[in-house]
């Protein structure tokens, strides 16, 4: 598990030791999807991203115990992802169970807010689907 790592932009291939495509799972919680996908698709790399360290610790421990070298976890705020990835470094971004932030005053915190689409359009190596 990486906690606010510095200097990772463009270096994920070195971290994983391969040049396989990277899929991010945002707000991953315990990382169940990242772990499951890592088991099913060893030809891809998966990074679970969450702010809560106690949540992703469980997933990181499981990845280590099962020796899933293609699964990693990043503890950071999602709106700081641009600090950790170079343009085009990410193949896919998954948002499986986002916090809905129901109040209108919290709309900018939603992972579906347009400000997060900027990250997707710049750092993903393919365009996001239109809504």
PDB file of C-alpha atoms in Angstrom, residues 31-84:
ATOM      1  CA  UNK A  31     -10.585  -3.358  -2.495  1.00  0.00           C
ATOM      2  CA  UNK A  32     -12.795  -6.346  -3.236  1.00  0.00           C
ATOM      3  CA  UNK A  33     -13.112  -5.466  -6.925  1.00  0.00           C
ATOM      4  CA  UNK A  34      -9.412  -4.715  -7.397  1.00  0.00           C
ATOM      5  CA  UNK A  35      -8.521  -8.016  -5.726  1.00  0.00           C
ATOM      6  CA  UNK A  36     -11.095 -10.032  -7.663  1.00  0.00           C
ATOM      7  CA  UNK A  37     -10.129  -8.490 -10.976  1.00  0.00           C
ATOM      8  CA  UNK A  38      -6.446  -8.976 -10.188  1.00  0.00           C
ATOM      9  CA  UNK A  39      -7.090 -12.682  -9.686  1.00  0.00           C
ATOM     10  CA  UNK A  40      -9.136 -12.967 -12.894  1.00  0.00           C
ATOM     11  CA  UNK A  41      -6.921 -10.847 -15.144  1.00  0.00           C
ATOM     12  CA  UNK A  42      -3.223 -11.335 -14.324  1.00  0.00           C
ATOM     13  CA  UNK A  43      -2.346  -9.559 -17.584  1.00  0.00           C
ATOM     14  CA  UNK A  44      -3.572  -6.229 -16.165  1.00  0.00           C
ATOM     15  CA  UNK A  45      -2.615  -4.057 -13.174  1.00  0.00           C
ATOM     16  CA  UNK A  46      -5.194  -2.792 -10.683  1.00  0.00           C
ATOM     17  CA  UNK A  47      -4.896   0.029  -8.171  1.00  0.00           C
ATOM     18  CA  UNK A  48      -7.518   0.547  -5.496  1.00  0.00           C
ATOM     19  CA  UNK A  49      -7.737   4.174  -4.353  1.00  0.00           C
ATOM     20  CA  UNK A  50      -9.302   5.308  -1.094  1.00  0.00           C
ATOM     21  CA  UNK A  51      -8.670   7.895   1.580  1.00  0.00           C
ATOM     22  CA  UNK A  52      -9.468   5.649   4.526  1.00  0.00           C
ATOM     23  CA  UNK A  53      -6.322   3.735   5.430  1.00  0.00           C
ATOM     24  CA  UNK A  54      -8.105   1.234   7.651  1.00  0.00           C
ATOM     25  CA  UNK A  55     -10.286   0.212   4.690  1.00  0.00           C
ATOM     26  CA  UNK A  56      -7.556  -0.358   2.144  1.00  0.00           C
ATOM     27  CA  UNK A  57      -5.224  -1.988   4.661  1.00  0.00           C
ATOM     28  CA  UNK A  58      -7.412  -5.107   4.468  1.00  0.00           C
ATOM     29  CA  UNK A  59      -7.154  -5.246   0.674  1.00  0.00           C
ATOM     30  CA  UNK A  60      -3.421  -4.540   0.683  1.00  0.00           C
ATOM     31  CA  UNK A  61      -2.840  -7.336   3.203  1.00  0.00           C
ATOM     32  CA  UNK A  62      -4.869  -9.773   1.104  1.00  0.00           C
ATOM     33  CA  UNK A  63      -2.926  -8.807  -2.033  1.00  0.00           C
ATOM     34  CA  UNK A  64       0.349  -9.454  -0.193  1.00  0.00           C
ATOM     35  CA  UNK A  65      -0.877 -12.720   1.364  1.00  0.00           C
ATOM     36  CA  UNK A  66      -2.029 -14.008  -2.042  1.00  0.00           C
ATOM     37  CA  UNK A  67       1.056 -12.619  -3.796  1.00  0.00           C
ATOM     38  CA  UNK A  68      -1.040 -10.628  -6.265  1.00  0.00           C
ATOM     39  CA  UNK A  69       1.780  -8.619  -7.834  1.00  0.00           C
ATOM     40  CA  UNK A  70      -0.665  -6.926 -10.223  1.00  0.00           C
ATOM     41  CA  UNK A  71      -2.765  -5.339  -7.438  1.00  0.00           C
ATOM     42  CA  UNK A  72      -1.798  -2.234  -5.496  1.00  0.00           C
ATOM     43  CA  UNK A  73      -3.470   0.286  -3.237  1.00  0.00           C
ATOM     44  CA  UNK A  74      -3.045   4.036  -3.086  1.00  0.00           C
ATOM     45  CA  UNK A  75      -4.151   6.074  -0.100  1.00  0.00           C
ATOM     46  CA  UNK A  76      -4.959   9.594  -1.210  1.00  0.00           C
ATOM     47  CA  UNK A  77      -7.794  11.976  -1.878  1.00  0.00           C
ATOM     48  CA  UNK A  78      -9.283  11.261  -5.266  1.00  0.00           C
ATOM     49  CA  UNK A  79      -9.130  14.902  -6.318  1.00  0.00           C
ATOM     50  CA  UNK A  80      -5.321  14.668  -5.982  1.00  0.00           C
ATOM     51  CA  UNK A  81      -4.891  11.787  -8.453  1.00  0.00           C
ATOM     52  CA  UNK A  82      -3.175  14.057 -10.968  1.00  0.00           C
ATOM     53  CA  UNK A  83      -0.226  14.120  -8.544  1.00  0.00           C
ATOM     54  CA  UNK A  84       0.308  10.369  -8.934  1.00  0.00           C
TER      55      UNK A  84
END
